[in-house]
PDB file of C-alpha atoms in Angstrom:
ATOM      1  CA  UNK A 412      93.704  87.553 -27.868  1.00 44.00           C
ATOM      2  CA  UNK A 413      95.362  90.527 -25.574  1.00 49.00           C
ATOM      3  CA  UNK A 414      99.789  90.189 -25.997  1.00 54.00           C
ATOM      4  CA  UNK A 415     101.235  89.530 -22.568  1.00 49.00           C
ATOM      5  CA  UNK A 416     102.842  93.193 -23.457  1.00 52.00           C
ATOM      6  CA  UNK A 417      99.228  95.065 -23.895  1.00 49.00           C
ATOM      7  CA  UNK A 418      98.109  93.522 -20.284  1.00 47.00           C
ATOM      8  CA  UNK A 419     100.878  94.963 -18.784  1.00 51.00           C
ATOM      9  CA  UNK A 420     101.295  98.492 -20.121  1.00 50.00           C
ATOM     10  CA  UNK A 421      97.798  99.445 -20.955  1.00 49.00           C
ATOM     11  CA  UNK A 422      96.778 101.787 -18.541  1.00 40.00           C
ATOM     12  CA  UNK A 423      93.316 100.933 -16.927  1.00 36.00           C
ATOM     13  CA  UNK A 424      90.079 103.008 -17.854  1.00 35.00           C
ATOM     14  CA  UNK A 425      91.077 105.374 -20.343  1.00 39.00           C
ATOM     15  CA  UNK A 426      88.460 107.753 -20.629  1.00 36.00           C
ATOM     16  CA  UNK A 427      86.037 108.057 -23.776  1.00 38.00           C
ATOM     17  CA  UNK A 428      87.442 109.757 -27.171  1.00 37.00           C
ATOM     18  CA  UNK A 429      83.854 111.148 -27.710  1.00 33.00           C
ATOM     19  CA  UNK A 430      83.497 112.472 -24.228  1.00 37.00           C
ATOM     20  CA  UNK A 431      86.728 114.178 -23.750  1.00 37.00           C
ATOM     21  CA  UNK A 432      87.062 116.293 -26.603  1.00 35.00           C
ATOM     22  CA  UNK A 433      83.462 117.725 -25.830  1.00 38.00           C
ATOM     23  CA  UNK A 434      84.404 118.483 -22.167  1.00 38.00           C
ATOM     24  CA  UNK A 435      87.616 120.503 -22.934  1.00 39.00           C
ATOM     25  CA  UNK A 436      86.106 123.533 -25.269  1.00 40.00           C
ATOM     26  CA  UNK A 437      82.621 122.886 -22.401  1.00 44.00           C
ATOM     27  CA  UNK A 438      82.062 125.787 -19.543  1.00 53.00           C
ATOM     28  CA  UNK A 439      81.235 123.934 -16.905  1.00 65.00           C
ATOM     29  CA  UNK A 440      79.669 125.412 -12.686  1.00 70.00           C
ATOM     30  CA  UNK A 441      78.250 123.456 -10.393  1.00 90.00           C
ATOM     31  CA  UNK A 442      78.595 119.871 -10.719  1.00 93.00           C
ATOM     32  CA  UNK A 443      81.005 117.992 -12.580  1.00 94.00           C
ATOM     33  CA  UNK A 444      82.579 114.662 -12.942  1.00 95.00           C
ATOM     34  CA  UNK A 445      86.261 113.515 -13.479  1.00 95.00           C
ATOM     35  CA  UNK A 446      88.368 109.827 -13.754  1.00 96.00           C
ATOM     36  CA  UNK A 447      91.268 110.139 -12.993  1.00 95.00           C
ATOM     37  CA  UNK A 448      92.929 107.639 -14.207  1.00 94.00           C
ATOM     38  CA  UNK A 449      91.748 108.898 -17.579  1.00 96.00           C
ATOM     39  CA  UNK A 450      93.316 111.948 -17.083  1.00 97.00           C
ATOM     40  CA  UNK A 451      96.740 109.942 -15.931  1.00 97.00           C
ATOM     41  CA  UNK A 452      96.060 107.514 -18.832  1.00 96.00           C
ATOM     42  CA  UNK A 453      95.426 110.457 -21.512  1.00 97.00           C
ATOM     43  CA  UNK A 454      98.229 112.162 -20.459  1.00 97.00           C
ATOM     44  CA  UNK A 455     101.372 113.341 -22.687  1.00 97.00           C
ATOM     45  CA  UNK A 456     103.505 112.009 -20.389  1.00 98.00           C
ATOM     46  CA  UNK A 457     101.889 109.035 -19.715  1.00 98.00           C
ATOM     47  CA  UNK A 458     102.363 108.108 -23.345  1.00 97.00           C
ATOM     48  CA  UNK A 459     105.232 109.315 -23.942  1.00 97.00           C
ATOM     49  CA  UNK A 460     107.015 106.348 -20.583  1.00 98.00           C
ATOM     50  CA  UNK A 461     104.591 104.004 -21.733  1.00 97.00           C
ATOM     51  CA  UNK A 462     106.308 103.893 -24.781  1.00 97.00           C
ATOM     52  CA  UNK A 463     109.565 104.427 -23.437  1.00 97.00           C
ATOM     53  CA  UNK A 464     109.078 101.499 -20.733  1.00 97.00           C
ATOM     54  CA  UNK A 465     107.983  98.549 -24.419  1.00 97.00           C
ATOM     55  CA  UNK A 466     111.310 100.315 -25.690  1.00 97.00           C
ATOM     56  CA  UNK A 467     113.157  99.487 -22.827  1.00 97.00           C
ATOM     57  CA  UNK A 468     112.304  96.570 -21.203  1.00 97.00           C
ATOM     58  CA  UNK A 469     111.404  94.985 -25.250  1.00 97.00           C
ATOM     59  CA  UNK A 470     113.360  91.890 -24.543  1.00 96.00           C
ATOM     60  CA  UNK A 471     112.000  91.081 -20.757  1.00 96.00           C
ATOM     61  CA  UNK A 472     108.405  91.300 -22.108  1.00 96.00           C
ATOM     62  CA  UNK A 473     108.197  89.279 -25.516  1.00 97.00           C
ATOM     63  CA  UNK A 474     110.494  86.237 -23.012  1.00 96.00           C
ATOM     64  CA  UNK A 475     106.641  86.855 -20.764  1.00 96.00           C
ATOM     65  CA  UNK A 476     104.719  86.938 -23.766  1.00 96.00           C
ATOM     66  CA  UNK A 477     106.726  83.198 -25.027  1.00 97.00           C
ATOM     67  CA  UNK A 478     106.731  82.167 -21.246  1.00 96.00           C
ATOM     68  CA  UNK A 479     102.780  83.198 -20.782  1.00 96.00           C
ATOM     69  CA  UNK A 480     101.741  81.093 -24.376  1.00 96.00           C
ATOM     70  CA  UNK A 481     104.301  77.807 -24.076  1.00 96.00           C
ATOM     71  CA  UNK A 482     102.995  77.644 -20.797  1.00 95.00           C
ATOM     72  CA  UNK A 483      99.142  77.991 -21.613  1.00 95.00           C
ATOM     73  CA  UNK A 484     100.159  75.597 -24.072  1.00 96.00           C
ATOM     74  CA  UNK A 485     100.950  73.389 -21.435  1.00 95.00           C
ATOM     75  CA  UNK A 486      98.542  73.159 -18.842  1.00 96.00           C
ATOM     76  CA  UNK A 487      95.584  73.429 -21.562  1.00 96.00           C
ATOM     77  CA  UNK A 488      95.987  69.553 -22.153  1.00 96.00           C
ATOM     78  CA  UNK A 489      95.048  68.976 -18.048  1.00 95.00           C
ATOM     79  CA  UNK A 490      92.530  71.231 -18.113  1.00 96.00           C
ATOM     80  CA  UNK A 491      90.427  69.690 -20.968  1.00 96.00           C
ATOM     81  CA  UNK A 492      91.858  65.802 -19.423  1.00 96.00           C
ATOM     82  CA  UNK A 493      90.381  67.727 -16.009  1.00 96.00           C
ATOM     83  CA  UNK A 494      86.647  68.264 -17.639  1.00 96.00           C
ATOM     84  CA  UNK A 495      86.410  65.444 -18.765  1.00 96.00           C
ATOM     85  CA  UNK A 496      87.319  63.854 -15.957  1.00 95.00           C
ATOM     86  CA  UNK A 497      84.282  66.128 -14.123  1.00 95.00           C
ATOM     87  CA  UNK A 498      81.975  65.480 -16.710  1.00 95.00           C
ATOM     88  CA  UNK A 499      82.305  61.389 -16.199  1.00 95.00           C
ATOM     89  CA  UNK A 500      79.084  60.096 -13.979  1.00 95.00           C
ATOM     90  CA  UNK A 501      80.520  59.447 -10.190  1.00 92.00           C
ATOM     91  CA  UNK A 502      83.313  62.283  -9.815  1.00 93.00           C
ATOM     92  CA  UNK A 503      83.636  63.776  -7.202  1.00 95.00           C
ATOM     93  CA  UNK A 504      85.263  66.636  -5.490  1.00 95.00           C
ATOM     94  CA  UNK A 505      87.814  63.961  -3.121  1.00 95.00           C
ATOM     95  CA  UNK A 506      88.880  62.155  -6.831  1.00 94.00           C
ATOM     96  CA  UNK A 507      89.572  66.080  -9.437  1.00 96.00           C
ATOM     97  CA  UNK A 508      90.932  67.052  -6.214  1.00 96.00           C
ATOM     98  CA  UNK A 509      94.649  66.369  -6.818  1.00 95.00           C
ATOM     99  CA  UNK A 510      94.897  66.911 -10.582  1.00 95.00           C
ATOM    100  CA  UNK A 511      93.228  70.499  -9.493  1.00 96.00           C
ATOM    101  CA  UNK A 512      95.585  71.575  -7.227  1.00 96.00           C
ATOM    102  CA  UNK A 513      98.019  70.464 -10.363  1.00 95.00           C
ATOM    103  CA  UNK A 514      96.693  72.713 -12.344  1.00 96.00           C
ATOM    104  CA  UNK A 515      96.691  74.848 -10.047  1.00 96.00           C
ATOM    105  CA  UNK A 516     100.561  74.958  -8.717  1.00 96.00           C
ATOM    106  CA  UNK A 517     101.665  74.675 -11.989  1.00 94.00           C
ATOM    107  CA  UNK A 518     100.087  77.808 -12.352  1.00 95.00           C
ATOM    108  CA  UNK A 519     100.935  79.166  -9.223  1.00 96.00           C
ATOM    109  CA  UNK A 520     104.865  78.439 -10.669  1.00 96.00           C
ATOM    110  CA  UNK A 521     104.195  80.258 -14.478  1.00 95.00           C
ATOM    111  CA  UNK A 522     103.360  83.428 -12.343  1.00 95.00           C
ATOM    112  CA  UNK A 523     105.653  83.806 -10.060  1.00 96.00           C
ATOM    113  CA  UNK A 524     108.010  83.330 -12.944  1.00 95.00           C
ATOM    114  CA  UNK A 525     106.220  85.977 -14.942  1.00 96.00           C
ATOM    115  CA  UNK A 526     106.623  88.137 -12.229  1.00 95.00           C
ATOM    116  CA  UNK A 527     110.089  87.967 -11.933  1.00 96.00           C
ATOM    117  CA  UNK A 528     110.570  88.701 -15.729  1.00 96.00           C
ATOM    118  CA  UNK A 529     108.249  91.668 -15.482  1.00 96.00           C
ATOM    119  CA  UNK A 530     109.332  93.017 -12.361  1.00 95.00           C
ATOM    120  CA  UNK A 531     111.982  95.777 -13.789  1.00 96.00           C
ATOM    121  CA  UNK A 532     108.682  97.047 -16.592  1.00 97.00           C
ATOM    122  CA  UNK A 533     106.138  96.900 -13.996  1.00 95.00           C
ATOM    123  CA  UNK A 534     108.652  99.017 -12.068  1.00 96.00           C
ATOM    124  CA  UNK A 535     109.788 101.518 -14.386  1.00 97.00           C
ATOM    125  CA  UNK A 536     105.450 102.352 -14.891  1.00 96.00           C
ATOM    126  CA  UNK A 537     104.570 102.531 -11.289  1.00 96.00           C
ATOM    127  CA  UNK A 538     107.246 105.140 -11.225  1.00 97.00           C
ATOM    128  CA  UNK A 539     106.257 107.326 -14.178  1.00 97.00           C
ATOM    129  CA  UNK A 540     103.179 107.115 -12.336  1.00 97.00           C
ATOM    130  CA  UNK A 541     103.332 108.515  -9.668  1.00 96.00           C
ATOM    131  CA  UNK A 542     106.111 111.520 -10.613  1.00 97.00           C
ATOM    132  CA  UNK A 543     102.190 112.601 -12.231  1.00 97.00           C
ATOM    133  CA  UNK A 544      99.912 111.261  -9.934  1.00 96.00           C
ATOM    134  CA  UNK A 545     102.178 113.937  -7.947  1.00 96.00           C
ATOM    135  CA  UNK A 546     100.083 116.589  -9.503  1.00 97.00           C
ATOM    136  CA  UNK A 547      96.863 116.040  -9.734  1.00 97.00           C
ATOM    137  CA  UNK A 548      95.897 118.046  -7.102  1.00 96.00           C
ATOM    138  CA  UNK A 549      97.061 121.055  -8.945  1.00 97.00           C
ATOM    139  CA  UNK A 550      96.392 119.529 -11.996  1.00 97.00           C
ATOM    140  CA  UNK A 551      92.178 119.612 -10.463  1.00 96.00           C
ATOM    141  CA  UNK A 552      92.795 122.614  -8.825  1.00 96.00           C
ATOM    142  CA  UNK A 553      93.598 124.406 -11.769  1.00 96.00           C
ATOM    143  CA  UNK A 554      90.513 122.401 -13.781  1.00 96.00           C
ATOM    144  CA  UNK A 555      87.748 122.449 -11.055  1.00 95.00           C
ATOM    145  CA  UNK A 556      88.549 126.939 -10.500  1.00 95.00           C
ATOM    146  CA  UNK A 557      89.107 127.030 -14.242  1.00 94.00           C
ATOM    147  CA  UNK A 558      85.450 125.747 -15.013  1.00 93.00           C
ATOM    148  CA  UNK A 559      83.309 126.872 -12.199  1.00 92.00           C
ATOM    149  CA  UNK A 560      83.527 123.745 -10.596  1.00 94.00           C
ATOM    150  CA  UNK A 561      81.625 124.282  -6.709  1.00 92.00           C
ATOM    151  CA  UNK A 562      81.501 120.629  -6.235  1.00 94.00           C
ATOM    152  CA  UNK A 563      83.621 117.551  -8.678  1.00 95.00           C
ATOM    153  CA  UNK A 564      82.019 113.730  -8.480  1.00 94.00           C
ATOM    154  CA  UNK A 565      84.205 110.502  -9.153  1.00 93.00           C
ATOM    155  CA  UNK A 566      81.918 109.281 -12.752  1.00 92.00           C
ATOM    156  CA  UNK A 567      80.285 105.806 -10.872  1.00 92.00           C
ATOM    157  CA  UNK A 568      79.094 108.736  -7.699  1.00 91.00           C
ATOM    158  CA  UNK A 569      77.557 110.008 -10.345  1.00 88.00           C
ATOM    159  CA  UNK A 570      73.415 109.031 -11.154  1.00 88.00           C
ATOM    160  CA  UNK A 571      73.711 111.021 -14.598  1.00 89.00           C
ATOM    161  CA  UNK A 572      75.749 113.586 -16.662  1.00 86.00           C
ATOM    162  CA  UNK A 573      75.396 115.453 -19.430  1.00 88.00           C
ATOM    163  CA  UNK A 574      79.469 115.124 -21.564  1.00 90.00           C
ATOM    164  CA  UNK A 575      80.220 118.560 -21.029  1.00 89.00           C
ATOM    165  CA  UNK A 576      79.894 118.161 -17.530  1.00 92.00           C
ATOM    166  CA  UNK A 577      83.195 115.868 -17.701  1.00 94.00           C
ATOM    167  CA  UNK A 578      86.537 117.698 -17.115  1.00 95.00           C
ATOM    168  CA  UNK A 579      88.908 114.853 -16.773  1.00 96.00           C
ATOM    169  CA  UNK A 580      90.421 115.921 -20.235  1.00 96.00           C
ATOM    170  CA  UNK A 581      90.880 119.928 -18.646  1.00 96.00           C
ATOM    171  CA  UNK A 582      92.731 117.838 -15.952  1.00 97.00           C
ATOM    172  CA  UNK A 583      94.723 115.780 -18.760  1.00 97.00           C
ATOM    173  CA  UNK A 584      94.848 120.086 -20.179  1.00 97.00           C
ATOM    174  CA  UNK A 585      96.727 120.971 -16.901  1.00 97.00           C
ATOM    175  CA  UNK A 586      99.117 117.819 -16.166  1.00 98.00           C
ATOM    176  CA  UNK A 587     100.340 117.772 -19.640  1.00 98.00           C
ATOM    177  CA  UNK A 588     100.855 121.595 -18.726  1.00 97.00           C
ATOM    178  CA  UNK A 589     103.011 121.089 -14.388  1.00 98.00           C
ATOM    179  CA  UNK A 590     104.010 117.377 -15.538  1.00 97.00           C
ATOM    180  CA  UNK A 591     104.969 117.196 -18.958  1.00 97.00           C
ATOM    181  CA  UNK A 592     107.630 114.920 -18.914  1.00 97.00           C
ATOM    182  CA  UNK A 593     108.530 112.502 -16.434  1.00 97.00           C
ATOM    183  CA  UNK A 594     111.420 109.598 -15.946  1.00 97.00           C
ATOM    184  CA  UNK A 595     111.516 106.136 -16.771  1.00 96.00           C
ATOM    185  CA  UNK A 596     114.486 105.067 -15.104  1.00 96.00           C
ATOM    186  CA  UNK A 597     113.450 104.110 -11.680  1.00 96.00           C
ATOM    187  CA  UNK A 598     116.117 105.106  -8.684  1.00 95.00           C
ATOM    188  CA  UNK A 599     118.108 101.972  -6.978  1.00 91.00           C
ATOM    189  CA  UNK A 600     116.235 102.563  -3.446  1.00 92.00           C
ATOM    190  CA  UNK A 601     112.604 103.545  -4.999  1.00 94.00           C
ATOM    191  CA  UNK A 602     109.982 102.017  -3.369  1.00 90.00           C
ATOM    192  CA  UNK A 603     106.414 102.321  -4.204  1.00 89.00           C
ATOM    193  CA  UNK A 604     104.641 105.447  -3.060  1.00 82.00           C
ATOM    194  CA  UNK A 605     107.689 107.510  -2.024  1.00 63.00           C
ATOM    195  CA  UNK A 606     106.897 109.969  -5.124  1.00 52.00           C
ATOM    196  CA  UNK A 607     104.879 112.424  -4.411  1.00 47.00           C
ATOM    197  CA  UNK A 608     103.492 111.764  -1.439  1.00 43.00           C
ATOM    198  CA  UNK A 609      99.742 109.587   0.088  1.00 40.00           C
ATOM    199  CA  UNK A 610      98.255 108.911  -3.694  1.00 42.00           C
ATOM    200  CA  UNK A 611      95.570 111.645  -4.718  1.00 42.00           C
ATOM    201  CA  UNK A 612      93.050 109.725  -6.519  1.00 41.00           C
ATOM    202  CA  UNK A 613      93.432 106.443  -8.261  1.00 40.00           C
ATOM    203  CA  UNK A 614      96.319 106.351 -11.723  1.00 42.00           C
ATOM    204  CA  UNK A 615      96.049 103.669 -14.611  1.00 50.00           C
ATOM    205  CA  UNK A 616      96.910 101.026 -11.884  1.00 41.00           C
ATOM    206  CA  UNK A 617     100.725  99.294 -13.100  1.00 39.00           C
ATOM    207  CA  UNK A 618     100.062  95.375 -13.274  1.00 38.00           C
ATOM    208  CA  UNK A 619     100.062  93.854  -9.900  1.00 35.00           C
ATOM    209  CA  UNK A 620     100.962  90.478 -11.326  1.00 35.00           C
ATOM    210  CA  UNK A 621     101.597  88.167 -14.420  1.00 38.00           C
ATOM    211  CA  UNK A 622      97.734  87.303 -15.905  1.00 39.00           C
ATOM    212  CA  UNK A 623      97.669  83.615 -15.829  1.00 43.00           C
ATOM    213  CA  UNK A 624      98.079  81.483 -18.128  1.00 46.00           C
ATOM    214  CA  UNK A 625      94.978  79.691 -18.371  1.00 43.00           C
ATOM    215  CA  UNK A 626      91.586  79.334 -15.759  1.00 47.00           C
ATOM    216  CA  UNK A 627      92.379  76.579 -12.770  1.00 47.00           C
ATOM    217  CA  UNK A 628      89.913  74.106 -12.864  1.00 54.00           C
ATOM    218  CA  UNK A 629      87.290  74.212  -9.835  1.00 57.00           C
ATOM    219  CA  UNK A 630      86.411  71.497  -7.877  1.00 53.00           C
ATOM    220  CA  UNK A 631      82.398  69.738  -8.465  1.00 49.00           C
TER     221      UNK A 631
END
């Protein structure tokens, strides 16, 4: 099972290594594709920040993972009992609802607790990402100019593209030049989306909430 810390701190989308390696040396012209999330996720600044966050907030992240596992163990008998009742002859939504609601309430409380434990790490992650995002537009412009690209698409917008048409790695290279490092020390008055003004594209998604301890059962 993927650990809670990995779920929290892993970049959302990383461009495939084979594709980005090919794109790095390709001479593209005309239409190209690029994954902004992958470009940021592969940047040296983000990966250094991720390691720093894991180190700085290790105690809180370890505590959150321990609590997540504990809550999952607490909920498992309740879920098993619910599933048994659900399979019983004559089971109805009305009869099952109290069990489902009790499990849902415990899960919600656990998620709120985990969110509180991981909030400092989440803020540091968001702060680091926004510093890189602030230079994303400049990096895209430089990569497009260098590769003679006249039209740049998101990968999901293209029905087909050769690996050489992907300039994600070229954007990462420009980000490494423009943003060699970022700070993970969040200012006291900082709020998300302040750094660099409006976002210039998608980035590795910070964890918005703690992952659920277990799947909440549903009525029939």
